[in-house]
Each structure stands twice: as C-alpha cells, then as structure tokens.
Short mmCIF file of C-alpha atoms in Angstrom, two decimals:
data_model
loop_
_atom_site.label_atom_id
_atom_site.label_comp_id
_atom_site.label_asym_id
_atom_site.label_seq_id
_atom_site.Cartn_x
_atom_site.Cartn_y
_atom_site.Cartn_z
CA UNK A 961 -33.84 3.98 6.98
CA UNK A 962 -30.75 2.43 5.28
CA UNK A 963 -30.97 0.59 2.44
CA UNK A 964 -28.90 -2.05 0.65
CA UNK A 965 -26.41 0.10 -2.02
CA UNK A 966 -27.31 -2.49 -4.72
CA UNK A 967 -31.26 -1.59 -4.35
CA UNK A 968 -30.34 2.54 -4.38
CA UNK A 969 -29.06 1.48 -7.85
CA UNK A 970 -31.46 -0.25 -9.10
CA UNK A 971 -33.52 2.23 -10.41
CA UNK A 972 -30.53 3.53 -12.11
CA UNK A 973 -30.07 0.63 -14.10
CA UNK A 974 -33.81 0.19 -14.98
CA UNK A 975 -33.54 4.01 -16.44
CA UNK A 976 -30.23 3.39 -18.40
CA UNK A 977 -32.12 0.35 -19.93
CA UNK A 978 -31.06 -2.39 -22.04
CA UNK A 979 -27.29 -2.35 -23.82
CA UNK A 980 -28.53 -1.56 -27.20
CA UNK A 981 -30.21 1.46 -26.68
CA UNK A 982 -26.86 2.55 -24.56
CA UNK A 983 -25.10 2.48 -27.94
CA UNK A 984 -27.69 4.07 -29.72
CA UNK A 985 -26.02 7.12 -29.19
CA UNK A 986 -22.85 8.82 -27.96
CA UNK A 987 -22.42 7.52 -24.00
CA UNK A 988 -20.92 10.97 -21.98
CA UNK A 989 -18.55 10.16 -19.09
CA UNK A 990 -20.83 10.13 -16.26
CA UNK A 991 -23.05 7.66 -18.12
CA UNK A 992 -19.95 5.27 -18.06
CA UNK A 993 -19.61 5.59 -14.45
CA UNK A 994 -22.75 5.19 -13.36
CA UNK A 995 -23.09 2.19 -15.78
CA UNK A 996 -19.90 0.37 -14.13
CA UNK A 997 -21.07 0.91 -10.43
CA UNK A 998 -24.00 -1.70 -11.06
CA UNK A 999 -22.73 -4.22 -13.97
CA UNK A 1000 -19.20 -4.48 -13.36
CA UNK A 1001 -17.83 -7.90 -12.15
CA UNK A 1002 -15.40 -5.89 -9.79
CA UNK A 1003 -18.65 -3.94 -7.85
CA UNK A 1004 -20.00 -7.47 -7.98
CA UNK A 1005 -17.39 -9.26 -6.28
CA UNK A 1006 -16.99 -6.03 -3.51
CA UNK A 1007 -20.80 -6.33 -2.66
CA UNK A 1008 -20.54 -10.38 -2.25
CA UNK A 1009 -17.77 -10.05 0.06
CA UNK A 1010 -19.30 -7.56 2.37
CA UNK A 1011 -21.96 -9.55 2.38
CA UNK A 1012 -19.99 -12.20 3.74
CA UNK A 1013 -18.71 -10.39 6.89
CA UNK A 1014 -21.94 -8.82 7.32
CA UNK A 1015 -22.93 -12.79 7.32
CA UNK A 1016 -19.70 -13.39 10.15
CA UNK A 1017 -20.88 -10.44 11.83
CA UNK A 1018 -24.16 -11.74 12.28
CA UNK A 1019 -23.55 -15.08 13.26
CA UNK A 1020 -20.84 -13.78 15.79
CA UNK A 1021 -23.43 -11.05 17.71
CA UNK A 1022 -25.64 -14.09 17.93
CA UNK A 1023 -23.20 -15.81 20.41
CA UNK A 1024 -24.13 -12.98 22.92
CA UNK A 1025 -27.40 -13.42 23.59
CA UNK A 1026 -29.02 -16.64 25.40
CA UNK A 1027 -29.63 -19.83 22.97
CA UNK A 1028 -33.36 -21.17 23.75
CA UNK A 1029 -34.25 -24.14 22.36
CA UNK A 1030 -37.32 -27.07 22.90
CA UNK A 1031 -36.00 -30.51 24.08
CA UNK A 1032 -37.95 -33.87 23.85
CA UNK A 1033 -36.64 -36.92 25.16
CA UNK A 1034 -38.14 -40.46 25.29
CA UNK A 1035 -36.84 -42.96 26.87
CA UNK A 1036 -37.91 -46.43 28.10
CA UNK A 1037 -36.82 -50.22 29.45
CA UNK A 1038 -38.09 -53.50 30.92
CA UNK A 1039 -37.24 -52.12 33.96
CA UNK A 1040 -38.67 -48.90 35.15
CA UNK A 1041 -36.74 -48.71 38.25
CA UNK A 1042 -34.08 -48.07 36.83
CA UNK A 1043 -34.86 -44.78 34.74
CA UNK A 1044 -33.87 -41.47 35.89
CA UNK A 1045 -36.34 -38.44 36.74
CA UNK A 1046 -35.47 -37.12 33.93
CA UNK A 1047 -35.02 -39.57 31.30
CA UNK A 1048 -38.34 -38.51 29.81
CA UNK A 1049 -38.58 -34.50 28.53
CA UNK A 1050 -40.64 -32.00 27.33
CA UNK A 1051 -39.50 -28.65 27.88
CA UNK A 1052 -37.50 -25.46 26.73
CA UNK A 1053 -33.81 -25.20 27.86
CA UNK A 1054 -32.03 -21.39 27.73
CA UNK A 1055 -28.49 -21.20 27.96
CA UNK A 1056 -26.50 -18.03 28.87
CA UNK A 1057 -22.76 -16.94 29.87
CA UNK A 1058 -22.85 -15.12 32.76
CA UNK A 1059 -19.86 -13.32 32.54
CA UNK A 1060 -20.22 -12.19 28.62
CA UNK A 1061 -18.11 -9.23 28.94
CA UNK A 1062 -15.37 -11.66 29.23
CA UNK A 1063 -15.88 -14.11 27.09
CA UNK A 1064 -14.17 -14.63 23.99
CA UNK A 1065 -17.09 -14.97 22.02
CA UNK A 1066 -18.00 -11.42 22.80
CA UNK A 1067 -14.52 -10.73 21.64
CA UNK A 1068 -15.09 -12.10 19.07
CA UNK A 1069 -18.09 -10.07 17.58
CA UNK A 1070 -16.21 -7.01 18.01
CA UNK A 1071 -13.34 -8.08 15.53
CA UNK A 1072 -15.91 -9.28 13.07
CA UNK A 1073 -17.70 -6.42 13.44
CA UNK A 1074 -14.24 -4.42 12.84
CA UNK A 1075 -13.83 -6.90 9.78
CA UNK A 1076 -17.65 -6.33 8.44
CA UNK A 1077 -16.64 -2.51 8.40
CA UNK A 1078 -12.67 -3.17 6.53
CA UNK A 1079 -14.64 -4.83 3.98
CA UNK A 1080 -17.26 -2.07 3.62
CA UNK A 1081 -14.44 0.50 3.38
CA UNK A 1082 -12.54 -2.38 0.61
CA UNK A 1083 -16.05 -2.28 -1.38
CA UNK A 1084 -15.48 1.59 -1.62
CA UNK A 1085 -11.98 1.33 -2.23
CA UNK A 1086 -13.13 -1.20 -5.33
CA UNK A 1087 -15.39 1.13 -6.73
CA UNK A 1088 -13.04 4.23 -7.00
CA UNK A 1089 -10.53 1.22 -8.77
CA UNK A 1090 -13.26 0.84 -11.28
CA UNK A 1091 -14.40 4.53 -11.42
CA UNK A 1092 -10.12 4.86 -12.31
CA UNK A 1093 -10.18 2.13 -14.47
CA UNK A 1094 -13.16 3.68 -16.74
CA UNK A 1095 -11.71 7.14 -16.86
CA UNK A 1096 -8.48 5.94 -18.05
CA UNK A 1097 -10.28 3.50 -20.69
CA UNK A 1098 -12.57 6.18 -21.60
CA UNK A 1099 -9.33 9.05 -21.99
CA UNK A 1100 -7.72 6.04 -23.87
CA UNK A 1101 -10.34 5.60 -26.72
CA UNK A 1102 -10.93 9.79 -26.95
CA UNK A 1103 -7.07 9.54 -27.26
CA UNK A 1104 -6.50 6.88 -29.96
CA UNK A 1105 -9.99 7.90 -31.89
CA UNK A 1106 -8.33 11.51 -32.41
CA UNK A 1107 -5.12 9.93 -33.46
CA UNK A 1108 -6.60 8.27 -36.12
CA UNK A 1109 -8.95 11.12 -37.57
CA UNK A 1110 -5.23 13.10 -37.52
CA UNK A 1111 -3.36 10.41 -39.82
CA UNK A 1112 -6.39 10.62 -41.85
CA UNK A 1113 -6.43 14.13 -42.21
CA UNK A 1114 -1.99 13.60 -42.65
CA UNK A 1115 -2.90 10.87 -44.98
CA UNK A 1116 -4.83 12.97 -47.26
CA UNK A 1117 -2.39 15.63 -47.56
CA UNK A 1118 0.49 12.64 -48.36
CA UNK A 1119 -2.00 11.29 -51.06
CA UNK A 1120 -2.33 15.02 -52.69
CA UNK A 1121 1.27 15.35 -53.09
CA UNK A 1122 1.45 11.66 -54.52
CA UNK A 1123 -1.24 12.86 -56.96
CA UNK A 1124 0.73 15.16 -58.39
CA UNK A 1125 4.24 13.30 -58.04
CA UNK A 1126 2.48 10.33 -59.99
CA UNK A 1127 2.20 12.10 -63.80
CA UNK A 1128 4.97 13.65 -63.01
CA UNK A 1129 6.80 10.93 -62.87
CA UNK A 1130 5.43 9.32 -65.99
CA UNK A 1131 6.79 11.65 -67.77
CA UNK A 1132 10.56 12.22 -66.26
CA UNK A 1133 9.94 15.11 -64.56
CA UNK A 1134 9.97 13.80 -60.96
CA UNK A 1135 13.23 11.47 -59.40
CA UNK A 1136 11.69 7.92 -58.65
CA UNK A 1137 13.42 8.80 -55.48
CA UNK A 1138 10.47 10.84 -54.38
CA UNK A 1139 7.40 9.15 -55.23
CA UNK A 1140 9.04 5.77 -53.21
CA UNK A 1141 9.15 8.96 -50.10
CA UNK A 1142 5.97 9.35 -50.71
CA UNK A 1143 5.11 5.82 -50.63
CA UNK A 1144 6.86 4.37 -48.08
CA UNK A 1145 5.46 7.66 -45.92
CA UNK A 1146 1.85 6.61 -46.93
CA UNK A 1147 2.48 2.94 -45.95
CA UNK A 1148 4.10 4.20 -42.34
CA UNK A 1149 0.86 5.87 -41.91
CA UNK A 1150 -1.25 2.95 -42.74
CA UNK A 1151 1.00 0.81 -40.54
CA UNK A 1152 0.17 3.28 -38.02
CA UNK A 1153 -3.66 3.60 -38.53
CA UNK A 1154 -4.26 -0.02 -38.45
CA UNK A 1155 -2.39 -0.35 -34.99
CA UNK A 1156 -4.12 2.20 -33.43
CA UNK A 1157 -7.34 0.81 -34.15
CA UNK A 1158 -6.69 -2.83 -33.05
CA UNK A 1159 -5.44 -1.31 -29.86
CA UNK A 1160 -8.87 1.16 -30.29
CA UNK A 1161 -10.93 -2.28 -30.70
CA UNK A 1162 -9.67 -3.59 -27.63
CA UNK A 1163 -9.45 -0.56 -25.37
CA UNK A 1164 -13.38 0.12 -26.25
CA UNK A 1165 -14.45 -4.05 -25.99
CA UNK A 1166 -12.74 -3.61 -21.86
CA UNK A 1167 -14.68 -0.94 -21.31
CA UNK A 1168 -17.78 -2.64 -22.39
CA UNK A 1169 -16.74 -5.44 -20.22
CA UNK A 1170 -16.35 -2.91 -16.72
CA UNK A 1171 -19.99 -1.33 -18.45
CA UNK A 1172 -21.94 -4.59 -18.59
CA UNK A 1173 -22.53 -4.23 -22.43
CA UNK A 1174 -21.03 -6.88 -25.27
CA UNK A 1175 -18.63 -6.47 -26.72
CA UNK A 1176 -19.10 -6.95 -29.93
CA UNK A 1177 -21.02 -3.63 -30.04
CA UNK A 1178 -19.83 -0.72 -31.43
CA UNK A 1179 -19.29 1.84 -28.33
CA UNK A 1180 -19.75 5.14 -29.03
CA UNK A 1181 -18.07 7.94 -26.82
CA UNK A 1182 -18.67 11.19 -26.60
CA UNK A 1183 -15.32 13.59 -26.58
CA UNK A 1184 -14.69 16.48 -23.37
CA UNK A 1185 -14.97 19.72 -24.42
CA UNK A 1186 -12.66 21.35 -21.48
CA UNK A 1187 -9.46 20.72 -19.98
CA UNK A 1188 -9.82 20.98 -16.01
CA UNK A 1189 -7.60 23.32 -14.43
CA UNK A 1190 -4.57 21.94 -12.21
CA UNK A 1191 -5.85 21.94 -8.39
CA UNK A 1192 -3.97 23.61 -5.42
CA UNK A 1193 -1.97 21.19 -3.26
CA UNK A 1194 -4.40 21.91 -0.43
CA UNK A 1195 -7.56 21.06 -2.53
CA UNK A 1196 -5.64 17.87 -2.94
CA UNK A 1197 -4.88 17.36 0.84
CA UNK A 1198 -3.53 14.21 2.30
CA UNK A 1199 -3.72 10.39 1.92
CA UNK A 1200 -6.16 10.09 5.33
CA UNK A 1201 -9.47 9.70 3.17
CA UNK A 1202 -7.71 6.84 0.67
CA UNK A 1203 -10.23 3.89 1.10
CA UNK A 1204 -7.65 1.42 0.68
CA UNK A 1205 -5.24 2.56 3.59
CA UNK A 1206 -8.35 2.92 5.54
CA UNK A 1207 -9.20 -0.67 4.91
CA UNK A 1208 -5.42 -1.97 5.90
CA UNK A 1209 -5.97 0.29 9.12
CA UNK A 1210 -9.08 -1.28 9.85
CA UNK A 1211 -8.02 -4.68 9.32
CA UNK A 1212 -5.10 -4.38 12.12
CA UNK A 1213 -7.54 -3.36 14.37
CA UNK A 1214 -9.64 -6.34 13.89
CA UNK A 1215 -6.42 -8.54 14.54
CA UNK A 1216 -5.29 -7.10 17.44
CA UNK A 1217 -9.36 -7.56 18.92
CA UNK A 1218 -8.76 -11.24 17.81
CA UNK A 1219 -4.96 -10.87 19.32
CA UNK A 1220 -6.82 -9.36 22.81
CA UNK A 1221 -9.40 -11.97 22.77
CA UNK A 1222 -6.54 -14.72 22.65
CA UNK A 1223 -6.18 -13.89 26.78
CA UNK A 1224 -10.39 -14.02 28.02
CA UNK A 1225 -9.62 -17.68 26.76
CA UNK A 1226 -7.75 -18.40 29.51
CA UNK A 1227 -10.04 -16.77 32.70
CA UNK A 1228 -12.97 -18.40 33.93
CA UNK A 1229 -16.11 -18.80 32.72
CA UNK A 1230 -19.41 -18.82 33.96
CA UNK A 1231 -22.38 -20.43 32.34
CA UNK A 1232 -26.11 -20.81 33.15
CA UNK A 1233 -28.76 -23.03 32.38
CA UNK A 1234 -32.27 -22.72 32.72
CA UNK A 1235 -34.66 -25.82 31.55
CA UNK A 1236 -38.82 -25.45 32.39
CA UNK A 1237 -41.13 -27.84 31.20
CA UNK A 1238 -42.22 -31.43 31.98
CA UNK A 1239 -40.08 -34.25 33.31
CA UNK A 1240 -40.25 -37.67 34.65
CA UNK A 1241 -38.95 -41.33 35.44
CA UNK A 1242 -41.75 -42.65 32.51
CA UNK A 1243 -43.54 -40.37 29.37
CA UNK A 1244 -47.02 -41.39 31.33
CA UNK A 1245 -46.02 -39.54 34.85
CA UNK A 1246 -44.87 -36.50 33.53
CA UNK A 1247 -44.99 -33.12 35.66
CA UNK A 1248 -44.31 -30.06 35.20
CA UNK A 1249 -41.18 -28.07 36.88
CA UNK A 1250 -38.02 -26.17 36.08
CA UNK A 1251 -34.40 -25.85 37.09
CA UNK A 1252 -31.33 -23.50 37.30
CA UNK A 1253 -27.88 -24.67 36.63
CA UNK A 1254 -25.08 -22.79 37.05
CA UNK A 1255 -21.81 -24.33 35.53
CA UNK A 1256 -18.00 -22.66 36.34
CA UNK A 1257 -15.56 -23.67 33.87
CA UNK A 1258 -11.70 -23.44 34.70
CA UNK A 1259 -9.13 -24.27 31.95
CA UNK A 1260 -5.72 -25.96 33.48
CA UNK A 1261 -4.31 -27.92 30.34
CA UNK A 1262 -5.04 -26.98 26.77
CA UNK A 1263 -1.77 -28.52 25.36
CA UNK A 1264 -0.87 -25.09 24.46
CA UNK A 1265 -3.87 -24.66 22.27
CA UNK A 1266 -4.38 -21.13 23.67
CA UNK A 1267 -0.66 -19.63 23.12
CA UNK A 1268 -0.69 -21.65 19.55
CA UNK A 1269 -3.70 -18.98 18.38
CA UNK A 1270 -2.51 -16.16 20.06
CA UNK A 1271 0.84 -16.60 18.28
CA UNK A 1272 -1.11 -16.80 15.26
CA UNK A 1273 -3.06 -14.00 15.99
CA UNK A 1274 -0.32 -11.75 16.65
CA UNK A 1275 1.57 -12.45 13.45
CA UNK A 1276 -1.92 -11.70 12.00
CA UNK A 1277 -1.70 -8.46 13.50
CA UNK A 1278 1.91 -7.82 12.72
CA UNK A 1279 1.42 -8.17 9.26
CA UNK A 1280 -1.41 -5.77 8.74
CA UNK A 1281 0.65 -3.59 10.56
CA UNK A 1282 3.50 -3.83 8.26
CA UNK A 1283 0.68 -3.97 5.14
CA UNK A 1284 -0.48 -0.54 6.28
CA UNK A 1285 3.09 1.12 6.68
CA UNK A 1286 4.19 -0.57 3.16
CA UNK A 1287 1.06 0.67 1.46
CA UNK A 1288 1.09 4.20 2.81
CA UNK A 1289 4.66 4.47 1.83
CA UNK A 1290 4.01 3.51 -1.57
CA UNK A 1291 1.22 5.66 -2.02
CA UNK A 1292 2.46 8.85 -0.86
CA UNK A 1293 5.27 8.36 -3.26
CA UNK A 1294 2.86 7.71 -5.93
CA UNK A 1295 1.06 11.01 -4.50
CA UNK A 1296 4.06 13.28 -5.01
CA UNK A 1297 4.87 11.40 -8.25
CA UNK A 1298 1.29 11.84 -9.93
CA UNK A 1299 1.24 15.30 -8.91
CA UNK A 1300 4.39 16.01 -10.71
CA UNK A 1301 3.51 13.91 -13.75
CA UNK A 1302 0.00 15.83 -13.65
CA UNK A 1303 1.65 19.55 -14.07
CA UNK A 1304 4.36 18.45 -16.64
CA UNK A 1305 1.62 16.67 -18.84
CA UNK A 1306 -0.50 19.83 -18.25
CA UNK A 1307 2.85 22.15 -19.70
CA UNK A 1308 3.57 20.41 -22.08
CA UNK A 1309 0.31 20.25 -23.52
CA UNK A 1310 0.19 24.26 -23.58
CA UNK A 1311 3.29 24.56 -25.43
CA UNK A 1312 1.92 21.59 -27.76
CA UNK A 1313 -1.01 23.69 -28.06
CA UNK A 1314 0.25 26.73 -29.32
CA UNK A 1315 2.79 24.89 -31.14
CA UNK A 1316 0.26 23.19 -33.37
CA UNK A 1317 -0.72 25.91 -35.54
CA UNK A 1318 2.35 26.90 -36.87
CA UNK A 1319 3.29 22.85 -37.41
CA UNK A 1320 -0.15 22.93 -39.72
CA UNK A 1321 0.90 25.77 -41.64
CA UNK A 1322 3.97 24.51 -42.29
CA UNK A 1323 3.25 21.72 -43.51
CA UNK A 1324 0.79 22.69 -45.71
CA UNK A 1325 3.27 25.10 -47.04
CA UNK A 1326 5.65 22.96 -47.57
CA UNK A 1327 3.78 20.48 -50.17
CA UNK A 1328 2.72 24.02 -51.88
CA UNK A 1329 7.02 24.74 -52.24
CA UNK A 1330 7.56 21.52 -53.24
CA UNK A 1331 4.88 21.43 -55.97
CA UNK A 1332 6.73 25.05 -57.18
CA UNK A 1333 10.28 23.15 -56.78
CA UNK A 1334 11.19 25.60 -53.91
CA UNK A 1335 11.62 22.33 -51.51
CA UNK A 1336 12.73 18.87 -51.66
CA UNK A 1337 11.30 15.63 -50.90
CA UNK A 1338 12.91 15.38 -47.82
CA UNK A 1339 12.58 18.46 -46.29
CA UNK A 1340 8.77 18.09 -47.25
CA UNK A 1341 7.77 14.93 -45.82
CA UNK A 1342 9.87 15.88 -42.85
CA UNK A 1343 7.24 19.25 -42.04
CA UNK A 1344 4.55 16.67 -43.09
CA UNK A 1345 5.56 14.76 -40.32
CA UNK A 1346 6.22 17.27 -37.72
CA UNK A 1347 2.63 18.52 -37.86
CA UNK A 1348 1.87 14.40 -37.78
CA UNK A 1349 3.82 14.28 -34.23
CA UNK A 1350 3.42 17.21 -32.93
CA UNK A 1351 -0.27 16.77 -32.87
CA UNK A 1352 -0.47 13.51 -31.21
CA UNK A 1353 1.69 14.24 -28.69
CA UNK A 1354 -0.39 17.41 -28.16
CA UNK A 1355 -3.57 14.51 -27.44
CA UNK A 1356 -1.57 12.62 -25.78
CA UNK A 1357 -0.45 15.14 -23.05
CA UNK A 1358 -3.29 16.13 -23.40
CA UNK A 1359 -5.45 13.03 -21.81
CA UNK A 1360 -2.23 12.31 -20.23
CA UNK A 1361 -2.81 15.34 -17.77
CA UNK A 1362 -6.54 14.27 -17.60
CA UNK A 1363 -5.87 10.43 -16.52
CA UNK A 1364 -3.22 11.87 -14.05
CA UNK A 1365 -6.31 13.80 -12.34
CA UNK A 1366 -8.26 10.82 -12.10
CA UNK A 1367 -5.35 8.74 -10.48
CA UNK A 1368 -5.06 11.62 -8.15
CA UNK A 1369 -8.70 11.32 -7.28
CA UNK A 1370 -8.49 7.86 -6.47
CA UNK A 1371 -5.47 8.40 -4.49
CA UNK A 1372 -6.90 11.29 -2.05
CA UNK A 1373 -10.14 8.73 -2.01
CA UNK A 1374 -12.43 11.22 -3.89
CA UNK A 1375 -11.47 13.85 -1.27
CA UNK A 1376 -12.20 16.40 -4.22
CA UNK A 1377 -13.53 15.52 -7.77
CA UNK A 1378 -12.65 17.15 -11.51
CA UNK A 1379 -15.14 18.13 -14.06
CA UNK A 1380 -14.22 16.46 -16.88
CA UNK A 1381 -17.34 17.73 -18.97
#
C-alpha cells in the first residue's frame, strides 16, 4: 500500500522533536537533510502542487465514466391538458458517451495524468534543489567558522609580537614604523573577522529557514571528518536520471496529448441517456417507467474555435520542446564544467595541504628572527600572512571540492551519492 510522502515523514519529524532541543547540540549533516525534507517552504510548495494535478487528474478520469444523478420535477397549471407526460419527475437519469475512446475528454485524462506525473517528477527535482541548497549552506558555515578560529589563532601570534614591540618602543629601541605594521595588520584582521561572521550570521539564519528552526537560534554544526574521494566518470554517468529534464520531457508529452486531443474534437460523438423512475402529465398520476436516448452530435461551424486551441496547443508543445533541448544543453555544460571545477578544487587542496605546514613554521619562525633582529617588519608580517592565506584557501578548496560533489549529485539526479561523514 502507498502512502502519502508527507505521512512517511511524519514520524521523522515527531522523533527530531521540537527546534530547541535540535540546537541543543551539534546537528550532523544528515540531520539537516532530513530536517529540510519536511519543514522547508520549498518541499511545501512541491507537495501542494502535486496535489493539485493529482486534484486535475482526478476530476479529468471522472469524465470517463457515466454521470448518474436523481431528478425531481414539479410542475403544474390551470390547465392540465396542456402538461406534458413528463412534466412531473421522479427518477434517476445516467448519462454516458458511447464512443469514449474518442472523445476528447478521455484525451484529456491522459495529458493530466501525464501532467500529475511532470509534477511528481518537479516535487523530486525540488527536493534534490533543497538537499543542494543545505549542503552548500552547511559547507559554507564549516567554511567561514574555520576561517575565523584561523585569524584567531593569526591574531594571537600578531598580538605576541605587538607585546613585545610595545616596551620596546617606549624606550627607542623599536622604529614607530613597526608597531603601526603591527597595528594596521591587527586591525586588517579584525576587519576581516567581523565580516566573516556577519556573512557566518546570515549563512547559518538561511539554513535555519530551509530547516524549519528560528532564526534567532544559535545553530550549531558539526564539522566532516573526511574528504570523499573524486568519483570515476562512469560512477557519474549521464544526465538521463536529472529530475528536472525528466520533468521538461514529461511536460511535452502532456502537450502534444492535449495537441492530439485538439483533432477527436472535431469527429462525431455519440451520447446516451438512460432515465428510470416515475413520470407523468400531473404529480398525482405518476407511474413508473424508463427510457433510452441515444443522441449523435456532429460539429459543422465552431467559428474556428477548434483550430484556435489546437494552435495554442501546439505552441504549448513547441515550447516544452525547445525548454527541454535548452535545459539539457545547459546542463551538460554545467556537467562537464562541475566536473572540472570538482578535480581542480580537489588538487589544489592537496598541494594546500601539504603546503600548510611549512607556511606555520615559517611564520612562527619568523616572529622568533624578528624578536632576535635577524628579520624585519616587513618580511615578518609578510610570512605571518602567508600562513594567514594559505590556510584559508586550503578550507576553501577544500569545501569548494565538497560543494562541487553535491552540485554533481544533483545534476546526475542522485544517480550516485558521497559520504560526506
């Protein structure tokens, strides 16, 4: 038995619990996702709509079948002569098209019914936007959160050396030239620290947003401990399984059913009626009986109503068309583009990596040579800095490379999935 996607997930959400107890502690990756797939406004607009063509779908199947309803008629004057034998009714009337398989209406339900499953596939396609959307947000906060705890730990060593510089100075040993290096290095990093944590503020209050949670809370995330390995181009595969070319290929199909169903407007049709119950001339002689009517319907002038919609229809299904070629275009492009992006992140991180070390040391060596008068200001606050950059570019190929994976996830439609933790 199928069940509605929004009830499968309800027990989810009843486990998570309430958004305080979320931020109790230190939310991991997957908790994020699942947490988006039942409070975010995007899921909650995707569900809605496939309701709504499930709604279309439904109302469109019931044109098929015959439409039975109860009829009761009263009618009287001063003269009953004059009344019809059927001017007085109590019965129950069915109406069916005999020829249904050419009928429009049964057209019809087929290209809602293609619609009903396009907007299934565009609910999918939403959720892997939001599922992309977190991961980036998530890599985003990881990213700027060890940014910061690096010009801390910068920071610190910049405040040592202004330590010493300081009584130094006050006595004439030092040039004021260095402790305004110092400084103005110390104020570049506070600069820096306060940016990165309004843009910190406001990464983590959109993720609480796509989470369901307030904003005002402080989110806590906890950080990966591995970087997934790069995956073979046939792990990766094709753009066949992306839900949102799916979608565009399923929505030209249900134009050119409308587009086909333009022509059954023009043949024949057939219709029956069948009416059993009680008639008569006056409500006091009714008497019970039935009939069969059978009712052949031949359009000659519509005005060109017909060709009007079918010219409509067909640009309909012309532009899907041309949607679907556009957007598979653009996304293999993307494809090939990502995947390049991906490996260069992931090299550059390596060399990053092993470059670090040696930046730290140094540095620290350095402000140990200048302190002994073996270096100058310049030169010092330059290796300072170097082991500064050098590590935040090494973060930020690093979750770089890891937000290129997820973009390649979404693109493949979830074809294959990383292990982020």
């Amino acid at each position: 038995m199928k069940y509605p996607r929004t009830l499968l997930l309800l027990p989810l959400a009843l486990t998570l619990g309430a958004a305080p107890v979320l931020c109790a502690s230190e939310m991991t990756l997957s908790q994020c996702l699942e947490l988006s797939q039942v409070r975010s406004l995007q899921e909650v607009q995707a569900a809605l709509q496939e309701s709504k063509a499930k709604g279309a779908l439904g109302s469109a199947e019931s044109q098929k079948w015959p439409r039975v309803s109860a009829v009761g008629q009263y009618s009287t004057s001063d003269d009953v002569t004059t009344q019809l034998p059927d001017d007085n009714q109590a019965l129950l009337k069915a109406e069916q098209t005999l020829l249904p398989f050419l009928s429009p209406d049964w057209k019809r339900a087929d290209q809602r019914e293609a619609e009903y499953k396009a907007s299934q596939t565009e609910h999918l396609a939403s959720r892997q936007d939001v599922d992309l959307l977190v991961k980036q947000l998530y890599f985003s906060i990881l990213r700027d959160r060890d940014a910061v705890d690096q010009v801390d730990r910068v920071t610190g060593d910049f405040q040592t050396l202004l330590n010493y510089l300081t009584p130094q100075f006050s006595v004439g040993r030092t040039p004021r030239f260095d402790v305004v290096k110092v400084k103005a290095s110390l104020a570049d990093l506070a600069r820096s620290r306060a940016l990165t944590l309004a843009q910190l503020s406001g990464e983590k209050s959109e993720l609480a947003q796509l989470l369901g949670l307030k904003p005002q809370e402080d989110l806590q995330l906890k950080a990966l401990s591995a970087l997934p390995a790069f995956p073979a181009s046939d792990v990766i595969g094709d753009l066949e399984g992306n839900p949102s070319l799916v979608a565009l290929g399923q929505r030209a199909e249900a134009g050119r059913i409308g587009l086909e169903s333009d022509g059954f407007a023009r043949l024949p049709s057939l219709d029956a009626t069948f009416r059993y119950g009680y008639t008569a001339p006056t409500w006091e002689s009714l008497s019970r009986s039935w009939d069969v009517t059978v009712n052949l319907n031949l359009p000659l002038l519509d005005w060109g109503s017909i060709s009007s919609q079918a010219d409509q229809d067909r640009a309909d299904y012309e532009l899907a068309q041309n949607a679907l070629e556009t957007q598979r275009q653009q996304l293999s492009s993307q494809l090939l583009q990502v995947q390049a992006t991906a490996k260069a992140y992931q090299e550059d991180q390596k060399r990053l990596e092993g470059l670090l070390p040696e930046a730290e040391q140094a540095s620290h060596a350095a402000v140990k040579q200048y302190r002994l008068g073996a270096m100058g200001i310049v030169e010092t606050t330059d290796a300072v800095n170097l082991w500064l950059t050098t590590s935040l570019n090494e973060r930020n190929a690093y979750y770089s490379y890891l937000s290129s994976l997820s973009q390649l996830e979404r693109l493949t439609g979830g074809k294959w999935m990383v292990k982020y933790e």
